[in-house]
GROMACS .gro file of C-alpha atoms in nm:
model
  331
    1MET     CA    1  10.958  -4.670  10.191
    2THR     CA    2  10.666  -4.414  10.291
    3LYS     CA    3  10.428  -4.611  10.457
    4ILE     CA    4  10.076  -4.529  10.296
    5THR     CA    5   9.787  -4.355  10.522
    6ALA     CA    6   9.428  -4.352  10.451
    7ALA     CA    7   9.310  -3.992  10.391
    8ILE     CA    8   8.959  -3.877  10.333
    9SER     CA    9   8.930  -3.680  10.064
   10ALA     CA   10   8.587  -3.583   9.961
   11VAL     CA   11   8.231  -3.577  10.101
   12GLY     CA   12   7.892  -3.563  10.090
   13LYS     CA   13   7.509  -3.603  10.181
   14TYR     CA   14   7.247  -3.670  10.153
   15ILE     CA   15   6.885  -3.550  10.374
   16PRO     CA   16   6.531  -3.650  10.297
   17GLU     CA   17   6.285  -3.290  10.252
   18TYR     CA   18   6.058  -3.391  10.451
   19ALA     CA   19   6.144  -3.262  10.802
   20LEU     CA   20   5.928  -3.444  11.098
   21THR     CA   21   5.907  -3.125  11.403
   22ASN     CA   22   5.935  -3.204  11.757
   23LYS     CA   23   5.577  -2.986  11.722
   24GLU     CA   24   5.402  -3.248  11.518
   25LEU     CA   25   5.557  -3.526  11.760
   26GLU     CA   26   5.340  -3.361  12.017
   27THR     CA   27   4.957  -3.518  11.774
   28MET     CA   28   5.115  -3.829  11.787
   29VAL     CA   29   5.276  -3.912  12.067
   30ASP     CA   30   5.234  -3.827  12.467
   31THR     CA   31   5.517  -3.551  12.422
   32ASN     CA   32   5.593  -3.190  12.401
   33ASP     CA   33   5.859  -2.963  12.212
   34GLU     CA   34   6.044  -2.869  12.592
   35TRP     CA   35   6.081  -3.249  12.721
   36ILE     CA   36   6.249  -3.352  12.351
   37THR     CA   37   6.431  -3.075  12.335
   38SER     CA   38   6.585  -3.060  12.712
   39ARG     CA   39   6.628  -3.419  12.696
   40THR     CA   40   6.843  -3.530  12.365
   41GLY     CA   41   6.921  -3.187  12.193
   42ILE     CA   42   6.659  -3.298  11.910
   43LYS     CA   43   6.447  -3.014  11.729
   44GLU     CA   44   6.365  -3.225  11.457
   45ARG     CA   45   6.470  -3.512  11.194
   46ARG     CA   46   6.411  -3.607  10.804
   47ILE     CA   47   6.173  -3.855  10.716
   48LEU     CA   48   6.258  -4.040  10.382
   49LYS     CA   49   5.877  -4.024  10.185
   50GLY     CA   50   5.787  -4.232   9.924
   51GLU     CA   51   5.681  -4.542   9.832
   52GLY     CA   52   5.999  -4.764   9.725
   53LEU     CA   53   6.244  -4.523   9.785
   54GLY     CA   54   6.483  -4.719  10.052
   55THR     CA   55   6.847  -4.693  10.223
   56SER     CA   56   7.004  -4.740   9.898
   57TYR     CA   57   6.801  -4.415   9.734
   58MET     CA   58   6.983  -4.223  10.005
   59ALA     CA   59   7.288  -4.362   9.986
   60ILE     CA   60   7.298  -4.325   9.577
   61LYS     CA   61   7.217  -3.953   9.674
   62ALA     CA   62   7.525  -3.866   9.910
   63ALA     CA   63   7.745  -4.070   9.646
   64GLU     CA   64   7.663  -3.863   9.354
   65ASP     CA   65   7.710  -3.562   9.586
   66LEU     CA   66   8.102  -3.682   9.697
   67LEU     CA   67   8.173  -3.763   9.297
   68GLN     CA   68   8.036  -3.433   9.197
   69LYS     CA   69   8.217  -3.229   9.371
   70SER     CA   70   8.515  -3.441   9.406
   71ASN     CA   71   8.512  -3.463   9.035
   72THR     CA   72   8.560  -3.799   9.026
   73ASN     CA   73   8.537  -4.069   8.780
   74PRO     CA   74   8.279  -4.380   8.944
   75GLU     CA   75   8.457  -4.605   8.734
   76GLU     CA   76   8.829  -4.569   8.916
   77ILE     CA   77   8.684  -4.630   9.267
   78ASP     CA   78   8.834  -5.030   9.351
   79MET     CA   79   8.549  -5.099   9.683
   80VAL     CA   80   8.202  -4.956   9.782
   81ILE     CA   81   8.082  -5.049  10.217
   82VAL     CA   82   7.747  -4.917  10.246
   83ALA     CA   83   7.810  -4.881  10.669
   84THR     CA   84   7.405  -4.961  10.727
   85ALA     CA   85   7.171  -5.092  10.991
   86THR     CA   86   6.842  -5.082  10.825
   87PRO     CA   87   6.940  -5.231  10.390
   88ASP     CA   88   6.735  -5.239  10.162
   89MET     CA   89   6.645  -5.626  10.129
   90PRO     CA   90   6.764  -5.903  10.443
   91VAL     CA   91   7.021  -6.108  10.174
   92ALA     CA   92   7.053  -5.848   9.852
   93SER     CA   93   7.417  -5.612   9.907
   94THR     CA   94   7.199  -5.267   9.920
   95ALA     CA   95   7.657  -5.205   9.927
   96ALA     CA   96   7.662  -5.397   9.554
   97TYR     CA   97   7.286  -5.251   9.429
   98THR     CA   98   7.446  -4.868   9.500
   99ALA     CA   99   7.788  -4.955   9.348
  100SER     CA  100   7.609  -4.999   9.007
  101LYS     CA  101   7.355  -4.779   9.077
  102ILE     CA  102   7.633  -4.494   9.054
  103GLY     CA  103   7.871  -4.596   8.811
  104ALA     CA  104   8.095  -4.748   8.943
  105VAL     CA  105   8.158  -5.111   8.771
  106ASN     CA  106   8.519  -5.199   8.848
  107ALA     CA  107   8.434  -5.227   9.315
  108PHE     CA  108   8.334  -5.513   9.510
  109SER     CA  109   8.149  -5.399   9.717
  110TYR     CA  110   7.908  -5.532  10.055
  111ASP     CA  111   7.713  -5.376  10.354
  112LEU     CA  112   7.837  -5.379  10.722
  113GLN     CA  113   7.609  -5.350  11.009
  114ALA     CA  114   7.718  -5.227  11.407
  115ALA     CA  115   7.434  -4.999  11.517
  116CYS     CA  116   7.538  -4.654  11.551
  117SER     CA  117   7.983  -4.730  11.534
  118SER     CA  118   7.876  -4.885  11.186
  119PHE     CA  119   8.051  -4.620  10.973
  120LEU     CA  120   8.299  -4.614  11.271
  121TYR     CA  121   8.378  -4.897  11.213
  122GLY     CA  122   8.367  -4.855  10.835
  123MET     CA  123   8.632  -4.605  10.840
  124SER     CA  124   8.877  -4.904  10.994
  125THR     CA  125   8.774  -5.169  10.726
  126ALA     CA  126   8.825  -4.826  10.437
  127ALA     CA  127   9.157  -4.742  10.560
  128LYS     CA  128   9.307  -5.078  10.618
  129TYR     CA  129   9.220  -5.136  10.218
  130ILE     CA  130   9.347  -4.846  10.131
  131GLU     CA  131   9.688  -4.909  10.370
  132SER     CA  132   9.714  -5.283  10.191
  133GLY     CA  133   9.891  -5.087   9.878
  134ARG     CA  134   9.667  -5.281   9.647
  135TYR     CA  135   9.316  -4.990   9.620
  136LYS     CA  136   9.380  -4.652   9.589
  137LYS     CA  137   8.964  -4.529   9.644
  138VAL     CA  138   8.741  -4.667   9.860
  139LEU     CA  139   8.378  -4.484   9.865
  140LEU     CA  140   8.232  -4.557  10.228
  141ILE     CA  141   7.859  -4.431  10.301
  142GLY     CA  142   7.680  -4.454  10.588
  143ALA     CA  143   7.269  -4.486  10.530
  144ASP     CA  144   6.990  -4.534  10.700
  145LYS     CA  145   6.644  -4.528  10.726
  146MET     CA  146   6.535  -4.572  11.095
  147SER     CA  147   6.159  -4.422  11.030
  148SER     CA  148   6.130  -4.840  10.901
  149ILE     CA  149   6.180  -4.943  11.242
  150ILE     CA  150   6.058  -4.697  11.435
  151ASP     CA  151   5.736  -4.676  11.624
  152TYR     CA  152   5.558  -4.381  11.576
  153THR     CA  153   5.326  -4.450  11.944
  154ASP     CA  154   5.673  -4.569  12.079
  155ARG     CA  155   5.788  -4.186  12.250
  156ALA     CA  156   6.053  -4.392  12.365
  157THR     CA  157   6.211  -4.403  12.013
  158CYS     CA  158   6.029  -4.188  11.759
  159ILE     CA  159   6.112  -3.909  11.874
  160ILE     CA  160   6.516  -4.010  11.833
  161PHE     CA  161   6.544  -4.172  11.506
  162GLY     CA  162   6.597  -4.003  11.160
  163ASP     CA  163   6.681  -4.087  10.810
  164GLY     CA  164   6.975  -3.916  10.597
  165ALA     CA  165   7.306  -4.055  10.395
  166GLY     CA  166   7.672  -3.925  10.466
  167ALA     CA  167   7.937  -4.111  10.182
  168VAL     CA  168   8.354  -4.034  10.193
  169LEU     CA  169   8.628  -4.050   9.993
  170PHE     CA  170   8.921  -4.271  10.153
  171GLU     CA  171   9.223  -4.213   9.941
  172PRO     CA  172   9.591  -4.347   9.958
  173ASN     CA  173   9.862  -4.017  10.145
  174ASP     CA  174  10.191  -4.026  10.152
  175ASP     CA  175  10.244  -3.674  10.373
  176GLY     CA  176  10.111  -3.862  10.745
  177LEU     CA  177   9.754  -3.782  10.730
  178GLY     CA  178   9.471  -3.945  10.723
  179LEU     CA  179   9.381  -4.246  10.951
  180GLN     CA  180   9.588  -4.222  11.316
  181ASP     CA  181   9.465  -4.466  11.521
  182GLU     CA  182   9.170  -4.641  11.603
  183TYR     CA  183   9.039  -4.824  11.981
  184LEU     CA  184   8.743  -5.046  11.876
  185ARG     CA  185   8.552  -5.200  12.083
  186SER     CA  186   8.214  -5.470  12.131
  187ASP     CA  187   8.010  -5.616  12.407
  188GLY     CA  188   7.712  -5.921  12.367
  189ILE     CA  189   7.598  -5.724  12.705
  190GLY     CA  190   7.411  -5.547  12.517
  191ARG     CA  191   7.178  -5.733  12.331
  192GLU     CA  192   6.955  -5.722  12.517
  193PHE     CA  193   6.878  -5.339  12.579
  194LEU     CA  194   6.915  -5.194  12.194
  195LYS     CA  195   6.767  -5.443  11.935
  196ILE     CA  196   6.478  -5.558  11.690
  197ASP     CA  197   6.395  -5.896  11.843
  198ALA     CA  198   6.167  -6.029  11.560
  199GLY     CA  199   6.298  -6.107  11.162
  200GLY     CA  200   6.620  -6.279  11.250
  201SER     CA  201   6.667  -6.661  11.240
  202ILE     CA  202   6.627  -6.673  11.608
  203LEU     CA  203   6.177  -6.508  11.564
  204PRO     CA  204   6.135  -6.488  11.154
  205PRO     CA  205   5.852  -6.270  11.031
  206SER     CA  206   5.511  -6.408  11.099
  207GLU     CA  207   5.163  -6.317  11.208
  208GLU     CA  208   5.254  -6.308  11.543
  209THR     CA  209   5.584  -6.133  11.585
  210ILE     CA  210   5.340  -5.836  11.343
  211LYS     CA  211   5.059  -5.822  11.569
  212ASN     CA  212   5.338  -5.769  11.890
  213LYS     CA  213   5.563  -5.478  11.707
  214GLN     CA  214   5.866  -5.692  11.702
  215HIS     CA  215   5.942  -5.590  11.376
  216PHE     CA  216   6.026  -5.203  11.514
  217VAL     CA  217   6.321  -5.099  11.742
  218HIS     CA  218   6.347  -5.151  12.118
  219GLN     CA  219   6.548  -4.953  12.328
  220GLU     CA  220   6.629  -4.949  12.769
  221GLY     CA  221   6.688  -4.617  12.748
  222ARG     CA  222   6.836  -4.539  13.073
  223THR     CA  223   7.033  -4.850  13.067
  224VAL     CA  224   7.252  -4.736  12.689
  225PHE     CA  225   7.256  -4.395  12.793
  226LYS     CA  226   7.518  -4.459  13.061
  227PHE     CA  227   7.674  -4.739  12.863
  228ALA     CA  228   7.705  -4.475  12.574
  229VAL     CA  229   7.840  -4.194  12.825
  230SER     CA  230   8.076  -4.397  13.003
  231ASN     CA  231   8.209  -4.568  12.716
  232MET     CA  232   8.260  -4.301  12.434
  233ALA     CA  233   8.409  -4.070  12.673
  234ASP     CA  234   8.686  -4.346  12.777
  235VAL     CA  235   8.793  -4.424  12.422
  236SER     CA  236   8.786  -4.086  12.363
  237GLU     CA  237   9.016  -4.010  12.684
  238LYS     CA  238   9.217  -4.277  12.578
  239MET     CA  239   9.259  -4.163  12.230
  240LEU     CA  240   9.473  -3.852  12.343
  241THR     CA  241   9.610  -4.005  12.615
  242ARG     CA  242   9.819  -4.320  12.352
  243ASN     CA  243   9.847  -4.040  12.114
  244ASN     CA  244  10.020  -3.798  12.382
  245LEU     CA  245   9.780  -3.534  12.250
  246THR     CA  246   9.616  -3.269  12.476
  247LYS     CA  247   9.268  -3.094  12.439
  248GLU     CA  248   9.483  -2.753  12.301
  249ASP     CA  249   9.599  -3.073  11.958
  250ILE     CA  250   9.250  -3.133  11.892
  251GLN     CA  251   9.075  -2.860  11.634
  252TRP     CA  252   8.727  -3.158  11.641
  253LEU     CA  253   8.585  -3.344  11.875
  254VAL     CA  254   8.341  -3.592  11.565
  255PRO     CA  255   8.088  -3.781  11.799
  256HIS     CA  256   7.809  -3.956  11.702
  257GLN     CA  257   7.508  -3.804  11.764
  258ALA     CA  258   7.293  -3.987  12.011
  259ASN     CA  259   7.225  -3.700  12.219
  260LYS     CA  260   7.279  -3.411  12.308
  261ARG     CA  261   7.357  -3.480  12.646
  262ILE     CA  262   7.632  -3.783  12.586
  263ILE     CA  263   7.776  -3.525  12.372
  264GLU     CA  264   7.816  -3.296  12.591
  265ALA     CA  265   7.986  -3.557  12.854
  266THR     CA  266   8.246  -3.638  12.626
  267ALA     CA  267   8.368  -3.372  12.491
  268ASN     CA  268   8.384  -3.250  12.934
  269ARG     CA  269   8.643  -3.576  12.944
  270VAL     CA  270   8.894  -3.461  12.663
  271GLY     CA  271   8.859  -3.068  12.774
  272LEU     CA  272   8.727  -2.947  12.469
  273GLU     CA  273   8.506  -2.667  12.448
  274ASP     CA  274   8.254  -2.675  12.268
  275ASP     CA  275   8.357  -2.444  11.935
  276LYS     CA  276   8.511  -2.746  11.887
  277VAL     CA  277   8.202  -3.063  11.929
  278MET     CA  278   8.091  -3.082  11.590
  279MET     CA  279   7.649  -3.157  11.680
  280ASN     CA  280   7.459  -3.098  11.422
  281ILE     CA  281   7.142  -3.315  11.643
  282HIS     CA  282   6.919  -3.044  11.644
  283LYS     CA  283   6.845  -3.023  11.261
  284TYR     CA  284   6.871  -3.510  11.205
  285GLY     CA  285   6.851  -3.657  11.526
  286ASN     CA  286   7.011  -3.969  11.571
  287THR     CA  287   7.078  -4.125  11.141
  288THR     CA  288   7.252  -4.402  11.308
  289SER     CA  289   7.512  -4.468  11.075
  290ALA     CA  290   7.488  -4.190  10.912
  291THR     CA  291   7.572  -3.931  11.178
  292LEU     CA  292   7.992  -3.920  11.126
  293PRO     CA  293   8.017  -3.896  10.744
  294LEU     CA  294   7.724  -3.561  10.780
  295LEU     CA  295   7.865  -3.408  11.020
  296LEU     CA  296   8.199  -3.381  10.781
  297ALA     CA  297   8.001  -3.307  10.537
  298ASP     CA  298   7.828  -3.009  10.698
  299TYR     CA  299   8.126  -2.871  10.886
  300GLU     CA  300   8.377  -2.966  10.512
  301LYS     CA  301   8.416  -2.552  10.488
  302GLU     CA  302   8.559  -2.532  10.823
  303LEU     CA  303   8.795  -2.805  10.813
  304LYS     CA  304   9.226  -2.730  10.768
  305LYS     CA  305   9.454  -2.909  10.611
  306GLY     CA  306   9.602  -3.163  10.918
  307ASP     CA  307   9.351  -3.043  11.170
  308ASN     CA  308   9.334  -3.294  11.427
  309LEU     CA  309   9.012  -3.505  11.459
  310ILE     CA  310   8.857  -3.761  11.753
  311PHE     CA  311   8.590  -3.958  11.618
  312ALA     CA  312   8.397  -4.122  11.872
  313ALA     CA  313   8.061  -4.312  11.842
  314PHE     CA  314   7.846  -4.589  12.042
  315GLY     CA  315   7.564  -4.848  11.922
  316GLY     CA  316   7.336  -5.114  11.974
  317GLY     CA  317   7.549  -5.460  12.048
  318PHE     CA  318   7.675  -5.337  12.186
  319THR     CA  319   7.926  -5.201  11.959
  320TRP     CA  320   8.174  -4.850  12.069
  321GLY     CA  321   8.507  -4.721  11.929
  322ALA     CA  322   8.723  -4.424  11.859
  323ILE     CA  323   8.925  -4.348  11.561
  324TYR     CA  324   9.197  -3.974  11.573
  325LEU     CA  325   9.201  -3.898  11.183
  326LYS     CA  326   9.455  -3.566  11.064
  327TRP     CA  327   9.191  -3.413  10.776
  328ALA     CA  328   9.373  -3.395  10.508
  329TYR     CA  329   9.249  -3.084  10.236
  330ASN     CA  330   9.145  -2.748  10.265
  331SER     CA  331   8.824  -2.720  10.097
   0.00000   0.00000   0.00000
């Protein structure tokens, strides 16, 4: 009996119109274009403007782009996962709302949160549902409105993050294409270094937490950078080693877009040249759960059936990992 693998069969994206440039940030905080570019590689990031527009707005747009491009009937979708760190609401599922709005009336759905590793973990989750043989079409969306949790007087975080959404469709494959291997990890030591203090069960919202700006992202940059560099590089190298792959076997590294120096360190560890590394951080900044699918959408025309892709991500928690996937179609 042929083994079922889970392959990506379509991609979609949505990027807000408004671009927040480094030059504009110079008027908001004590920073400058040269400093931001040299340390992060970011030139601009997109910001979702408009009253009442949240993460679901972008998730729906990315899903609709995918459905239109692939001519997929939303009623055939079995499941919708929205990977996000910024759900519309704390309780009501963003995925459930997204599924209903796109017409996926036969799907069940839920949100998945692992900070910047959310989409990577979502790939693993979606693949398992496909590999079970019970589900045929799983829509995985990575979407975050990071501007909703960023303090634009804090230059340590406001220069990094942006808003956006990307979507992929997983379907069964019997040619051995799709997800091949994964190595996912987490370590609670990271809880103190990248977090939002208030709004959860430990410290519910109050007048005091709002006054103290405890509902915004706080990051200890040097510590997070150190962990991200070592862990993203380690898991990427492990993925090659345990699958007997050399750098010549890899067509693309698909790394989380947090910092250009972290991306370069990961690529150097596995010996990949720049032309094998997907990168769009200069255009979008760190869109958290959306970085990986946005890379796929931006590079889709360059991907060929059978290409070997190594995905790698690192996020708060700490959470991190790598996935080895064979691309399933020619654009």
